[in-house]
XYZ file of C-alpha atoms in Angstrom:
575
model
C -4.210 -38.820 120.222
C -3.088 -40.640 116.806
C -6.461 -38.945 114.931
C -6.267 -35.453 116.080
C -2.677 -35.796 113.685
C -5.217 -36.614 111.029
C -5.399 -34.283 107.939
C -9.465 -32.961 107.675
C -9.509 -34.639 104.172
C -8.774 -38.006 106.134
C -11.306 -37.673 108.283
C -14.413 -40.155 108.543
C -16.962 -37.861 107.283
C -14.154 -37.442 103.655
C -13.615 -40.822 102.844
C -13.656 -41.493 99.665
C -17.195 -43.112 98.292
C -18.306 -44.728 94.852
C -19.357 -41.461 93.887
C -16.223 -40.199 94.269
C -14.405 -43.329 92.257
C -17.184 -42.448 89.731
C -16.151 -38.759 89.758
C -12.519 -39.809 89.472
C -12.653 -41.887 86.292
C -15.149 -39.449 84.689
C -11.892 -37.077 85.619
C -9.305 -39.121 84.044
C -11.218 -39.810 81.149
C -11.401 -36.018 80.681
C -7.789 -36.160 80.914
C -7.365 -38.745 77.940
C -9.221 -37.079 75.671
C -7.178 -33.595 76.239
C -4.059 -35.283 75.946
C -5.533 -37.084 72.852
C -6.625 -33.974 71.523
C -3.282 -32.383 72.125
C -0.901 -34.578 70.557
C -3.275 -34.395 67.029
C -2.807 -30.823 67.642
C 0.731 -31.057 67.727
C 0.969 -33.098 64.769
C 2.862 -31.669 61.626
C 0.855 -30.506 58.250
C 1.685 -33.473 55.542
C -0.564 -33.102 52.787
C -2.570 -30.165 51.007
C -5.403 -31.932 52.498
C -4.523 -31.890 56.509
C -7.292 -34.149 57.522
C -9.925 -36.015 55.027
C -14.029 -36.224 56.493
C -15.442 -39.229 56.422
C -18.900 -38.925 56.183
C -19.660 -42.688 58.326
C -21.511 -41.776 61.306
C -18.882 -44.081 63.195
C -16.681 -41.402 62.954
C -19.221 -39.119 64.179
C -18.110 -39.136 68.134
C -14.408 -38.576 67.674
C -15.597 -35.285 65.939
C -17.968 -34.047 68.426
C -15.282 -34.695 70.678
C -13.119 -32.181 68.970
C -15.100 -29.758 68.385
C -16.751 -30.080 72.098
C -12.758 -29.287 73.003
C -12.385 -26.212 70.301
C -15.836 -24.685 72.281
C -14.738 -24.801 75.455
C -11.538 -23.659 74.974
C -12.959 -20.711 73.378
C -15.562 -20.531 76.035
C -12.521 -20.131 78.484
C -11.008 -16.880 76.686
C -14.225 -15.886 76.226
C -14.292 -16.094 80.335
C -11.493 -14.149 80.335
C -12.309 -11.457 78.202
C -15.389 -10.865 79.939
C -13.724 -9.998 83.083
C -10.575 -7.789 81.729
C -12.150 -6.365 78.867
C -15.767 -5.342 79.783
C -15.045 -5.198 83.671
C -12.104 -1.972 82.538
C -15.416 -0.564 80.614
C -17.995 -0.279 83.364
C -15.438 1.140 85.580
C -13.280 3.406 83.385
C -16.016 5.977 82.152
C -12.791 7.747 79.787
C -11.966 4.059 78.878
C -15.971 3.413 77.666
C -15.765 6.036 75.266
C -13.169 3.805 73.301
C -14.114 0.180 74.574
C -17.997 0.527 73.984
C -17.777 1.292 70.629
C -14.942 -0.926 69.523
C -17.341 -3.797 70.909
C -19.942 -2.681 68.959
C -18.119 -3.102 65.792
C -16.593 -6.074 66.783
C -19.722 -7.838 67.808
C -21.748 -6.981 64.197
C -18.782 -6.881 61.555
C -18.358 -10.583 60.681
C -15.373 -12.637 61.205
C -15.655 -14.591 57.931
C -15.176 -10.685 56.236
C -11.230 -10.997 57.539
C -10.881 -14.595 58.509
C -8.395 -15.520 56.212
C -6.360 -12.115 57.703
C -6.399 -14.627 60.948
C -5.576 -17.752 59.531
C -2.632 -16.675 58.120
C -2.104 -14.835 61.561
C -2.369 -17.895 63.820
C -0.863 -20.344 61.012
C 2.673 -18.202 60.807
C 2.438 -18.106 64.659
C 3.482 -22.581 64.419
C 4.392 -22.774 60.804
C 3.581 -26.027 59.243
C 2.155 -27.427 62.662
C -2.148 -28.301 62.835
C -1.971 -26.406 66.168
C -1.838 -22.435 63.813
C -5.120 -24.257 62.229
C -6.678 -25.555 66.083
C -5.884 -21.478 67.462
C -7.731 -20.044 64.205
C -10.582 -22.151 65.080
C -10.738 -21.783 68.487
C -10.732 -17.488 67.838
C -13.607 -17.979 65.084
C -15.435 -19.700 67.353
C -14.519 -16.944 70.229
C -15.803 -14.253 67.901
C -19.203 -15.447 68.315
C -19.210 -16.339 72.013
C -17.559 -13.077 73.340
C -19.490 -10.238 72.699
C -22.304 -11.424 74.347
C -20.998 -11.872 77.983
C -18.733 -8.894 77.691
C -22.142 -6.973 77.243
C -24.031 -8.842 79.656
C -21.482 -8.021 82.415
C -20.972 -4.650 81.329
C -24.848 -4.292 81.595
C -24.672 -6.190 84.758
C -21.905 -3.586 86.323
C -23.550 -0.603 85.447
C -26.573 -1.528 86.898
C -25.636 -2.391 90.488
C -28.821 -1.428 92.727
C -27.502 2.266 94.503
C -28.455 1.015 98.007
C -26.354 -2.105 97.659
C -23.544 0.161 96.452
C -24.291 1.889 99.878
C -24.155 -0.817 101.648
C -20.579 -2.208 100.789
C -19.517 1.500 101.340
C -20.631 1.803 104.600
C -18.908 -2.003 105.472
C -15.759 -0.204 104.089
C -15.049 -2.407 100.981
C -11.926 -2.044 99.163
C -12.077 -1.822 95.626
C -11.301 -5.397 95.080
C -13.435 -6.746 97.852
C -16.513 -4.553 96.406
C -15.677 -6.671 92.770
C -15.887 -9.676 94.233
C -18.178 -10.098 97.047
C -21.338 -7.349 95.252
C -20.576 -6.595 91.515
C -19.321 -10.182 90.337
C -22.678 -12.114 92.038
C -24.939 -9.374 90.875
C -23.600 -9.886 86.914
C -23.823 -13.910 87.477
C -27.269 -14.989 87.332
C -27.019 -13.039 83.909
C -23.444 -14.030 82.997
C -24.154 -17.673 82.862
C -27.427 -17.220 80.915
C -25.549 -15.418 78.408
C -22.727 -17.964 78.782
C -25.163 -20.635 77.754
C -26.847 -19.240 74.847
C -22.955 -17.897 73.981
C -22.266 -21.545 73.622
C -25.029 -22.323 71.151
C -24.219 -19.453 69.367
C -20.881 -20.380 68.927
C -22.008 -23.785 66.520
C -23.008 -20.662 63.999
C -18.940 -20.488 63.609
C -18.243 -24.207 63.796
C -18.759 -24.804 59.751
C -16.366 -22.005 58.899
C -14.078 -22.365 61.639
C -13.085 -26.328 60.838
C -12.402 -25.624 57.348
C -9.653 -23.180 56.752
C -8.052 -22.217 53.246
C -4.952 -20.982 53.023
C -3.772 -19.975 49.645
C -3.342 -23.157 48.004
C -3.764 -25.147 51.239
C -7.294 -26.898 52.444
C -6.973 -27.684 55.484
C -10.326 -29.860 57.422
C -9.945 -29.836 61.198
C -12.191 -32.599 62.370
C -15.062 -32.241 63.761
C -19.010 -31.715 63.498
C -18.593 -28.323 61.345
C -16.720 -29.847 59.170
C -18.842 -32.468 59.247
C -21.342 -30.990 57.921
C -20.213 -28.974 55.613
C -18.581 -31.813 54.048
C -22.307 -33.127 53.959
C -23.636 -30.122 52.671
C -21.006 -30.110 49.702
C -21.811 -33.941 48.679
C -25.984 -33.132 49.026
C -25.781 -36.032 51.878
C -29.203 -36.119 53.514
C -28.337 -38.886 55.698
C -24.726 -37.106 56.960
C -26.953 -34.074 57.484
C -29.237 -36.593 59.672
C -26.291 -37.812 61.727
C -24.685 -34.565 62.511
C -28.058 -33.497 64.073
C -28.133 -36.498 66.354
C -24.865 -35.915 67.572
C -25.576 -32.207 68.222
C -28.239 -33.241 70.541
C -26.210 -35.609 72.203
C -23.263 -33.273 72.560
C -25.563 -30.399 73.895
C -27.667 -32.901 76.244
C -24.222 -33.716 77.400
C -23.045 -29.877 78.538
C -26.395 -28.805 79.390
C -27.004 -31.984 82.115
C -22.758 -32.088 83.342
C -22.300 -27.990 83.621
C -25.424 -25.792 82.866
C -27.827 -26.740 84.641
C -25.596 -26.885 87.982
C -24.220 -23.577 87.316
C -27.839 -22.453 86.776
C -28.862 -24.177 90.083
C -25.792 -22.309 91.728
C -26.328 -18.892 90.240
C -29.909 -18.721 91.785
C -28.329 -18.050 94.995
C -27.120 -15.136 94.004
C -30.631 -13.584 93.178
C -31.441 -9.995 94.498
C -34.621 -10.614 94.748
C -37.020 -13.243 96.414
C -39.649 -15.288 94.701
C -42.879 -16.674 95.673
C -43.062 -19.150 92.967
C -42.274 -22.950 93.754
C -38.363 -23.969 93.812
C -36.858 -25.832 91.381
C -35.263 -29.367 92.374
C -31.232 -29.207 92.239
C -29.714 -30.859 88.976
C -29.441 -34.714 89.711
C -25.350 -34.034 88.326
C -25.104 -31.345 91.438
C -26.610 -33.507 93.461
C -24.540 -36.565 93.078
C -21.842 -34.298 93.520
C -22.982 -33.199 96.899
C -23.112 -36.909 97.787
C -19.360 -37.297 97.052
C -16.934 -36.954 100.142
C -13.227 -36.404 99.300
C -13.911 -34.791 95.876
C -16.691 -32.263 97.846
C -14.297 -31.277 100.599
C -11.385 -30.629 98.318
C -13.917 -28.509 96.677
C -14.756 -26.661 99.209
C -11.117 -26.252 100.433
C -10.873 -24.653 96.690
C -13.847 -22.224 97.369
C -12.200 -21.268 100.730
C -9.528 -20.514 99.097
C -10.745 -18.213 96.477
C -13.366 -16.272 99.301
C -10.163 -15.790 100.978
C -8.357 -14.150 98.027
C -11.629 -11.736 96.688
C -11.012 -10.889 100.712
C -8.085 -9.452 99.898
C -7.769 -5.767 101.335
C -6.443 -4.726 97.943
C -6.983 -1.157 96.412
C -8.372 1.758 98.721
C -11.374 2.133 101.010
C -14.296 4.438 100.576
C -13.151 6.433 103.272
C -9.655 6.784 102.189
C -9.205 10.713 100.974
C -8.701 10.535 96.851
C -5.932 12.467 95.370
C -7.109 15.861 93.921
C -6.202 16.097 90.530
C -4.355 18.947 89.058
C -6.915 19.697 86.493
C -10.737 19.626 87.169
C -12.737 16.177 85.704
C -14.580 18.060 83.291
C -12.041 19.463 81.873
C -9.746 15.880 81.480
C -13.052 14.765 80.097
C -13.466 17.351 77.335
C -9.598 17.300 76.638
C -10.515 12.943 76.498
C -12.956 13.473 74.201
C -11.462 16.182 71.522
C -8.428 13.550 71.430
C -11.127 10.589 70.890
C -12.704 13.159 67.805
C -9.433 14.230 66.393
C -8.068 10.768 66.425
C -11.534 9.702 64.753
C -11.611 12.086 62.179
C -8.189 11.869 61.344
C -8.946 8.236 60.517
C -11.866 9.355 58.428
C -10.438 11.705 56.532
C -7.923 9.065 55.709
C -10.583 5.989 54.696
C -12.195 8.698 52.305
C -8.904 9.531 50.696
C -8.472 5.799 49.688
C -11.899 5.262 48.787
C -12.429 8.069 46.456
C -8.842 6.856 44.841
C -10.001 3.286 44.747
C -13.980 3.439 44.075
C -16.233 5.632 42.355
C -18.790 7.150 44.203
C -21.690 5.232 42.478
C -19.879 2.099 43.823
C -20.067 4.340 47.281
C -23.530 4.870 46.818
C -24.619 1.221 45.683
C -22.867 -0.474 48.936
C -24.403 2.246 51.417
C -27.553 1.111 49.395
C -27.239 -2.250 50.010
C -26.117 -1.481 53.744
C -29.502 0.222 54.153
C -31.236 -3.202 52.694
C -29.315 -5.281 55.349
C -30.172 -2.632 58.297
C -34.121 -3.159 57.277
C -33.556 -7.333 57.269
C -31.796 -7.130 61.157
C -34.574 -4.851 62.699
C -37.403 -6.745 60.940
C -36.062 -9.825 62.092
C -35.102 -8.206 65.716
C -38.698 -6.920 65.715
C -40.175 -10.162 64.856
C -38.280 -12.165 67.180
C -39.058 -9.403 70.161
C -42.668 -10.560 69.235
C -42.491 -13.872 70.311
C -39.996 -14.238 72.359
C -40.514 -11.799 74.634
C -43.815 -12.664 76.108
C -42.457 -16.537 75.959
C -39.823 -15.610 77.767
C -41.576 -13.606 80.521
C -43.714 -16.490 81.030
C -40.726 -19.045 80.897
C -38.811 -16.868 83.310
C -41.534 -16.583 86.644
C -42.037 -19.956 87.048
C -38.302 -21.635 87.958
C -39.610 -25.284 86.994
C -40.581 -23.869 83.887
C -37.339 -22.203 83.364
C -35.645 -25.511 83.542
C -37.372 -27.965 81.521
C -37.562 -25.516 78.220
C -33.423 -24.641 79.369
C -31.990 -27.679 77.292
C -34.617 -27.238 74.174
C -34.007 -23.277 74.234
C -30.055 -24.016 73.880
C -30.451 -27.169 71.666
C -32.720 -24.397 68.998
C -29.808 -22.085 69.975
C -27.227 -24.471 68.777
C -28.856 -25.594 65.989
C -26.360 -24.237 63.309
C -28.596 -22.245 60.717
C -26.279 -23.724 57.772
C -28.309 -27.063 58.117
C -31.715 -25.142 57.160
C -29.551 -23.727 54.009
C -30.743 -26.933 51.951
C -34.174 -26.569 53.279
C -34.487 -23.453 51.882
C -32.649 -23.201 48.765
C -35.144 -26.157 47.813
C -38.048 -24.278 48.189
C -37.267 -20.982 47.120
C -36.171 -22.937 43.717
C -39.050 -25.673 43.344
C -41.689 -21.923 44.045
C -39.733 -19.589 42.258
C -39.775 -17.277 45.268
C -37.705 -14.268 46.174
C -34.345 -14.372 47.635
C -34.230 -10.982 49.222
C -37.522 -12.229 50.948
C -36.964 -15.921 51.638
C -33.469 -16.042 53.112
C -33.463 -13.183 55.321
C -35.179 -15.617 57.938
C -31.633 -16.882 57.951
C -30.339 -13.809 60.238
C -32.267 -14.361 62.986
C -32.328 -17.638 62.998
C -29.271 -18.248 65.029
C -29.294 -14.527 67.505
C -33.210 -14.437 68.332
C -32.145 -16.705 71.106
C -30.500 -13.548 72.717
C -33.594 -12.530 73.178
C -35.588 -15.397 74.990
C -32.571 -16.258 77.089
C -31.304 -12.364 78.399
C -35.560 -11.771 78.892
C -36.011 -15.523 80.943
C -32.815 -14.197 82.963
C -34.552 -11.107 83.561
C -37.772 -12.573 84.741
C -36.215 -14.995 86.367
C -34.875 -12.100 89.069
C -38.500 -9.951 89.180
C -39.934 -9.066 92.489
C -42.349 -10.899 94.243
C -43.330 -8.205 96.159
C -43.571 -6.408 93.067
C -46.064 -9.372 91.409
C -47.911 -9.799 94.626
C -48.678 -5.928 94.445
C -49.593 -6.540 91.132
C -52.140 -8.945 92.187
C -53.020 -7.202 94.980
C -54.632 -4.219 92.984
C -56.031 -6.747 90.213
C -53.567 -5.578 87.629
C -54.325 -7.923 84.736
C -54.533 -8.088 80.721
C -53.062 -5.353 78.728
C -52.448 -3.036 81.831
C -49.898 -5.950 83.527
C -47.869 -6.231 80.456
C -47.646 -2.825 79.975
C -46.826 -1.316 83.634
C -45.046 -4.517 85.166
C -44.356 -6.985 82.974
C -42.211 -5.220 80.210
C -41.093 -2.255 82.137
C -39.311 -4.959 85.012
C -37.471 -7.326 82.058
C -36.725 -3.602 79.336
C -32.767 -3.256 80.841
C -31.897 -7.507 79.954
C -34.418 -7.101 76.761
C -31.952 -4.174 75.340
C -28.985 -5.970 75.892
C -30.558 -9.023 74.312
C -31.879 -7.283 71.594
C -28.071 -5.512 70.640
C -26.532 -8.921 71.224
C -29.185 -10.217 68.650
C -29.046 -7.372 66.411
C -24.783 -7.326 66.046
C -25.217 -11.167 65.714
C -27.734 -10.587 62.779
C -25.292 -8.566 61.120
C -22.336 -10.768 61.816
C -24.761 -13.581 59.882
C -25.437 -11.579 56.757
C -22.257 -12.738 55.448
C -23.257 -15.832 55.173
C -27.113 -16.330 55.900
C -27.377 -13.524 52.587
C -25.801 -16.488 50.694
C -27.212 -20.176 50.649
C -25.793 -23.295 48.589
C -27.014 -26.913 48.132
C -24.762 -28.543 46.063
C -24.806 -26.726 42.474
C -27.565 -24.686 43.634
C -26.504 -21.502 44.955
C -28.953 -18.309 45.849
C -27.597 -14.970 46.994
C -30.033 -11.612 48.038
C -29.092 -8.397 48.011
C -27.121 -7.027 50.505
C -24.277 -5.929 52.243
C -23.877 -9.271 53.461
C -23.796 -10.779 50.329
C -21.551 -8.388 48.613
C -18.933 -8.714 51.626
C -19.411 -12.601 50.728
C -18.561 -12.221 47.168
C -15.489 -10.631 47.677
C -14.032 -12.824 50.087
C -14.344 -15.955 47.467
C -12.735 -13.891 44.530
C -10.102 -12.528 47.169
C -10.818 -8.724 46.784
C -9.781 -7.491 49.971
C -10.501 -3.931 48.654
C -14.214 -4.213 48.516
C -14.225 -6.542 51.215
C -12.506 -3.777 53.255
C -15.349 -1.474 51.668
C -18.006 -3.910 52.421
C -16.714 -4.222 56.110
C -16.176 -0.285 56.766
C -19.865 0.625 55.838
C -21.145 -2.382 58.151
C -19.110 -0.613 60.698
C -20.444 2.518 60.159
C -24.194 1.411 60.038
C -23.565 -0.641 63.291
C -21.992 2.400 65.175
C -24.467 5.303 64.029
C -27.646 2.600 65.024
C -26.385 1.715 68.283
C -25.394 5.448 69.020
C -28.764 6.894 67.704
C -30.898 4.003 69.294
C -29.827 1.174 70.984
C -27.585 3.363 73.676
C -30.537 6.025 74.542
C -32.801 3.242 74.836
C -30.410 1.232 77.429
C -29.326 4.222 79.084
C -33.411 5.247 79.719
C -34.010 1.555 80.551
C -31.264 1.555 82.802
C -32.259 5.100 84.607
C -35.920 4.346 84.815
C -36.722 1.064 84.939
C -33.861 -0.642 86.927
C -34.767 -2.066 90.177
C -32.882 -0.699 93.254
């Protein structure tokens, strides 16, 4: 009688195991480090100089502690933003009209062109406290792990297969059951993809996001960044070395603890089947399986959350909608002449400064050197489609593949370009060789991995009735790549392509510009113009420099990148 009084987590199948004592000190070691991490945040700003580098690789692990913290933490808004931001998007058409292109601008104008706007922003918000300092990291760092996964879920939610849609109509979905249970597992196989490669793109940020100047104030939040570019700065080969190592160890780290089981998990939510062999779980998901307590409270969690994306909230398919008093076409056209007054009201206003504060040569030159930064992103976009997209495709079919390249592909994500600044800058001085040639590489270097991971995602979900057709009628060579191949991964390779293009641009800024030491190389470019600026404090031509970017960004995505996801959505989609 006493053990039917038993709670279910007391029960002989939950006792708690080693695994689970492992699992519990692996917890509360977590825990030290926040609180650690917490109180230096807290701490008050003493000197000029906040926090001093050491450049001893002892210190090495305390930084890539900190910075491991700053990542995450932005990795959680960027969670967040994902689902309020580019979830209101895909289901607001009105709302798109303004959201869409507002993310295009903020996903290609760079960060560093108004970072110090932010600094001071976040630093006034706790006034002489290292925590204004932490928050301005932690949104640099956001900036460059955003974008993406608001555009891969957006994708994601617009491209719901019609017959599914049909299907949770016809079980009578609310609204908020619909979200959870058919448009949130389509958009997660994709979604943590993006996450992951979201993650490596956020080390891009790391060197300008630990060291913050404010006015007279130089403040060094530890950490890898600034790390390195302490390193960097003192022409420390060796410091350069060490920072690598502990990349790889940091990224080995999150790739083995939380990647590769969410990977594992977000297979099951596949919409298609595969023929090829399955993958073996993640030994970390595996060992967690083989916990007791720690698995059923776990479960008691997941319970709980099915239960709540249960919720009956919001109204049912067959629920009659209120008629509106005026037509839809007609609140759309009314929508959009508001949206095109507003816009060229704020036009006519930027041209009234400009031709007060600049000549119009000055005009001319920057659009000039805005068209030499468009031709370095789609050369570079065009060059990195070349070989990653058939590397990817390949990757992508065969799951075991998938998963042994996953931790290289993210640690060459990761891999800040900054540390192949002294690399270059060497050779292009030792062979006299151009600038506007030799460091455009430096765009790409740190986005082509859009590319490879949204086209592996993509071919990770193909067919396999679709292949086995394929084989079926001996479709091979040229004609496979060209009827099955590229047409089945074209919707993810768009989105990975204007993820990689707006992350080129957001680069220029500082991949235009390379230093090593008293060596310093600059191309021409809209980049490197916007970069000038911001170090002799112009915000007028910086403001300049950042409005033309804008404009380039919006009329490319409008005149190509949109028609070309829009067709690749409509026709090549699988439903």
């Amino acid at each position: 009688m006493t053990a039917r009084w038993l709670p279910a987590f007391l029960s002989r199948d939950s006792r708690p195991n080693l695994f689970d004592l492992a699992a519990l000190l692996c917890m509360l070691g977590l825990a030290v480090l926040l609180a650690t991490a917490g109180r230096h945040m807290l701490a008050p700003i003493t000197a000029p100089n906040a926090a001093v580098i050491h450049l001893d690789p002892a210190w090495l692990p305390g930084y890539a502690v900190r910075t491991t913290l700053r990542m995450f933490a932005a990795l959680g808004a960027s969670v967040l933003f994902t689902f309020t931001y580019a979830v209101w998007a895909a289901k607001s058409r009105r709302a798109a009209l303004i959201l869409v292109p507002v993310l295009d601008v903020l996903q290609s104008v760079p960060i560093l062109g108004f970072l110090t706007f932010t600094v001071v922003f976040f630093m006034g918000l706790f006034p002489g406290r290292i925590l204004g300092a932490e928050l301005a990291a932690i949104f640099t760092i956001f900036t460059s792990q955003a974008w993406n996964m608001a555009f891969s879920m957006y994708q994601s939610l617009r491209a719901v297969p019609p017959d599914l849609e049909e299907v949770a109509r016809g079980f009578g979905l609310t609204a908020w059951q619909k979200f959870w249970r058919l448009d949130v597992p389509f958009a997660v196989p994709g979604l943590v993809w993006n996450a992951m490669v979201s993650m490596s793109g956020g080390w891009f940020m790391v060197v300008y996001s630990e060291t913050i100047t404010v006015g007279n104030t130089d403040i060094l939040l530890p950490g890898i960044g600034s790390y390195v570019g302490t390193a960097i700065a003192q022409r420390n080969l060796w410091a350069v070395l060490y920072a690598i190592l502990a990349m790889l160890v940091v990224i080995l780290a999150y790739d083995q603890l939380l990647f590769r089981p969410l990977v594992a998990w977000s297979g099951r939510f596949g919409t298609a089947s595969s023929d090829a062999a399955p993958a073996s779980d993640p030994w970390m998901l595996v060992l967690l399986r083989r916990t007791a307590l720690l698995r059923r409270i776990t479960d008691a969690i997941g319970e709980g959350l099915t239960a709540i994306g249960g919720l009956p909230l919001g109204r049912r398919p067959h629920e009659a909608r209120r008629v509106p008093v005026l037509p839809s076409r007609l609140l759309d056209l009314g929508w959009s002449a508001l949206l095109a007054g507003l816009s060229l009201l704020a036009l006519w206003q930027v041209w009234i400064y400009a031709r007060a504060t600049f000549s119009p040569s000055e005009l001319l030159h920057v659009v000039g050197l805005g068209g030499l930064t468009l031709l370095r992103v789609m050369a570079m976009v065009l060059l990195a489609s070349l070989v990653w997209v058939p590397a990817g495709i390949w990757l992508g079919l065969d799951p075991v593949r998938a998963r042994r390249t996953q931790f290289v592909a993210q640690f060459m994500a990761a891999f800040p370009a900054n540390l192949f600044f002294p690399i270059f800058v060497v050779l292009i001085v030792h062979f006299h060789l151009s600038s506007d040639i030799w460091l455009t590489p430096l765009m790409i270097l740190g986005t082509q991995w859009y590319i490879l991971f949204n086209v592996v995602a993509a071919a990770s979900s193909f067919p396999a009735d679709l292949l086995e057709v394929a084989r079926s009628l001996q479709v091979r060579g040229p004609l496979w790549w060209l009827r099955v191949a590229l047409p089945g991964i074209l919707p993810h390779y768009v989105t990975g392509a204007i993820t990689a293009s707006g992350g080129a641009w957001n680069a220029a800024i500082a991949a235009e510009v390379a230093s090593w030491g008293n060596d310093h190389l600059a191309a021409h470019g809209l980049g490197a113009y916007i970069a000038r600026a911001t170090v002799a404090g112009d915000t007028a031509h910086v403001g300049l420099g950042m409005t033309v970017m804008a404009v380039f960004v919006l009329l490319f995505n409008r005149a190509v990148w949109r028609p070309l996801a829009d067709y690749a959505r409509r026709h090549f989609a699988f439903v």
